[in-house]
Amino acid sequence: MSYERGPSFEGGVALPWGFLAGAVRAGIRPDVDKLDVGILYSEVQCTAAAVYTSNRVKAAPLVVCQEHLADGRAQAIIANSGCANAATGEQGLADARAMAERTAAKLGIRPRDVLVASTGVIGTFLPMERVRDAVSRIELSPAGGPDFARAIMTTDTRPKCNSGRCGQQGEEYALWAVAKGAGMIHPNMATMLCFIATDAPLAQPYLAACLREAVDVSFNMIDVDGDTSTNDTVIVLANGLAGGEPIDERHPAADAFRSALTDCCVRLAKAIVADAEGATRVIECTVEGAASPEDARRAAREVVRSLAVKTAVYGCDPNWGRILAAVGNSGAEMIEEKAALLLSAPENSAVYLYRHGAPVAFDEAQVRACLAGREVCIRVELGLGEGAATAWGSDITEEYVRLNSAYTT
Amino acid sequence: MSYERGPSFEGGVALPWGFLAGAVRAGIRPDVDKLDVGILYSEVQCTAAAVYTSNRVKAAPLVVCQEHLADGRAQAIIANSGCANAATGEQGLADARAMAERTAAKLGIRPRDVLVASTGVIGTFLPMERVRDAVSRIELSPAGGPDFARAIMTTDTRPKCNSGRCGQQGEEYALWAVAKGAGMIHPNMATMLCFIATDAPLAQPYLAACLREAVDVSFNMIDVDGDTSTNDTVIVLANGLAGGEPIDERHPAADAFRSALTDCCVRLAKAIVADAEGATRVIECTVEGAASPEDARRAAREVVRSLAVKTAVYGCDPNWGRILAAVGNSGAEMIEEKAALLLSAPENSAVYLYRHGAPVAFDEAQVRACLAGREVCIRVELGLGEGAATAWGSDITEEYVRLNSAYTT
């Protein structure tokens, strides 16, 4: 009944039944030679849901998405990289609408069934002539997923995709998902886009609830640099071509679909962190025994956000006091004497660093081994209640600074 | 009536009347060759006030300060660098008390009139034998201020001091202040210590109120790396040797003293940012027209905290969308069409980058000139109300990452 990860994306996973995709290079940034406009399309109208950035500055495409998704239906997504179309006023809004209209005309569907997403530099206008031309040149095919994934990349070094199946024999559904991340990543979403396609039949309210829940434990629990972008969008399209009754909370496959969607989002969230700008390591922080679930989320997020923690992990430095300081700084309830800190790497046993309000003598070599791998696991035990949460962050390196000090130039 | 900055500290400013200071090298970190334990002492008991970190993990010396300051009186401060004595449990608390006791015995005063401050690595114990020996070796003198300033430095590259006089003829008071900063600096104080000495006579409640107000617009408005430390402490000692009636809110010199204290703290706060780990520039962000003063503070602080902004400023990159995104991310009320962004350098006229909800075409050379100096001034106009605030942050460089990835090692 659980979500099984399919073969790796790079191996060429097909889109779920009825979905087509494609991408071309429009040259939105003339200096960057990559695919930059892509379309994801379903041959039939889909039940759809989305989650957007919490930033008060919302990019024009998000405004269009919200309007077009008012009925919970959609059939296509047009996405571009290189320009965020954010902070662009009336002109930006007109451009986002024009993207939807041009795409609808090409596909022979209603503009309001087209969703729009943009990522890239804030405060510049889209070169609409090039975008329109690109839309007309895009060729859609069931094998177009990889190109679409590349078209939404900015400073990502690799496409991030995921696919799998859930449900049981006779009632099995395919999920396919793509994301981009790299920078401006902070709990409450970030310069990240994620598009999920499934052939499962879904009741819209249940789909929206499942997506909200999945985002809360995945994309809202990752941090690259503490900045929340203006363009964050997660969209799921469910075309129902696998057949059967629409899945709602009483459907036999309800739990399987919900956990598959969550699993899929968690994998992509971790993939975003692993490919963060300049990052060398993934920091996983699990907080247990918090006074409330919200306290656990807060503490876990603050640990993976802390620059002091990120730089210490980068340097393989067992400077655990910075972790404790981050927890103390999170606003979560905490009593020093009840708190404990442990460090481990996947497959390794955990080492106590701090317990009963005082440092624990530890084997430095063992701790350094925990810090040396690609994934560093921090466990915080607060000893106050039942609240638990996990967050993921990247380390911060000189390369992050280099990349970000010369982004538009 | 206003606070006049005295000759620069390096030029050898004497302490206010009745204050003595001194420092030695205890070797708290055997690998670091610098002064690391210092005492600031007043020949008579002082009216005193303090403000501490908001981190829930409070270092042992803070606990001792809180106990000893319960009566609003103090006569000496003992401070060390190299070890924060934080997250050290009962042992740490005993060590902090022992520091106060040893200092009191040396000076012939009560232990409860001694305040304690520590800064450095979290989670290690003080080498108490070396600390005790250091205390006995310290020689106090009116010229000992510079040594004391050096003794509290960690990754600071230079001592940060300030002195001046306020009041009018016949009723003039001296202020002298020292601070250390460098890393883990975020609104709500940080790994920063600040000690202020004055010969003004003060009523304790008024002194405490003035300090709270001064800290709110100075040390609570600066950001190096978004991390709030476990040891932040600001202490003011007023020995009253200038004579006259204790200053309270009805005293003729009340306003002069209050604004002198604030000015003194703002100068030191900016000095901390200017000497932040690896920093090349000070970012000053002023927010005007916010719906409330709290909104203005929030927005200004988020702009100077944002890694995306910090790295763009470091790269002299006019990527103003990141500033707007930071404001949108701060939680402050904001309507894009009413907001405007300006950039300037001190002495330069401001350039609009964004206005009426859309980008403004600007002269790129002029904007780059604003970004090229040691100080970059960002103005955000929200157009919603009367709330205004200013915050200061450092940029983030590869050097910050290098310093912080190898701090304990």
CSV table of C-alpha atoms in Angstrom, one decimal, chain A residues 19 37 144 147 162 265 272 349 354:
chain,number,residue,atom,x,y,z
A,19,PHE,CA,0.3,13.6,-19.3
A,37,VAL,CA,10.2,27.5,-20.9
A,144,GLY,CA,9.0,15.2,-22.2
A,147,ASP,CA,13.2,18.4,-20.5
A,162,ASN,CA,10.6,11.5,-8.4
A,265,CYS,CA,7.2,15.7,-1.3
A,272,ILE,CA,16.4,20.4,-2.9
A,349,SER,CA,24.8,4.8,16.3
A,354,TYR,CA,24.9,17.0,26.0
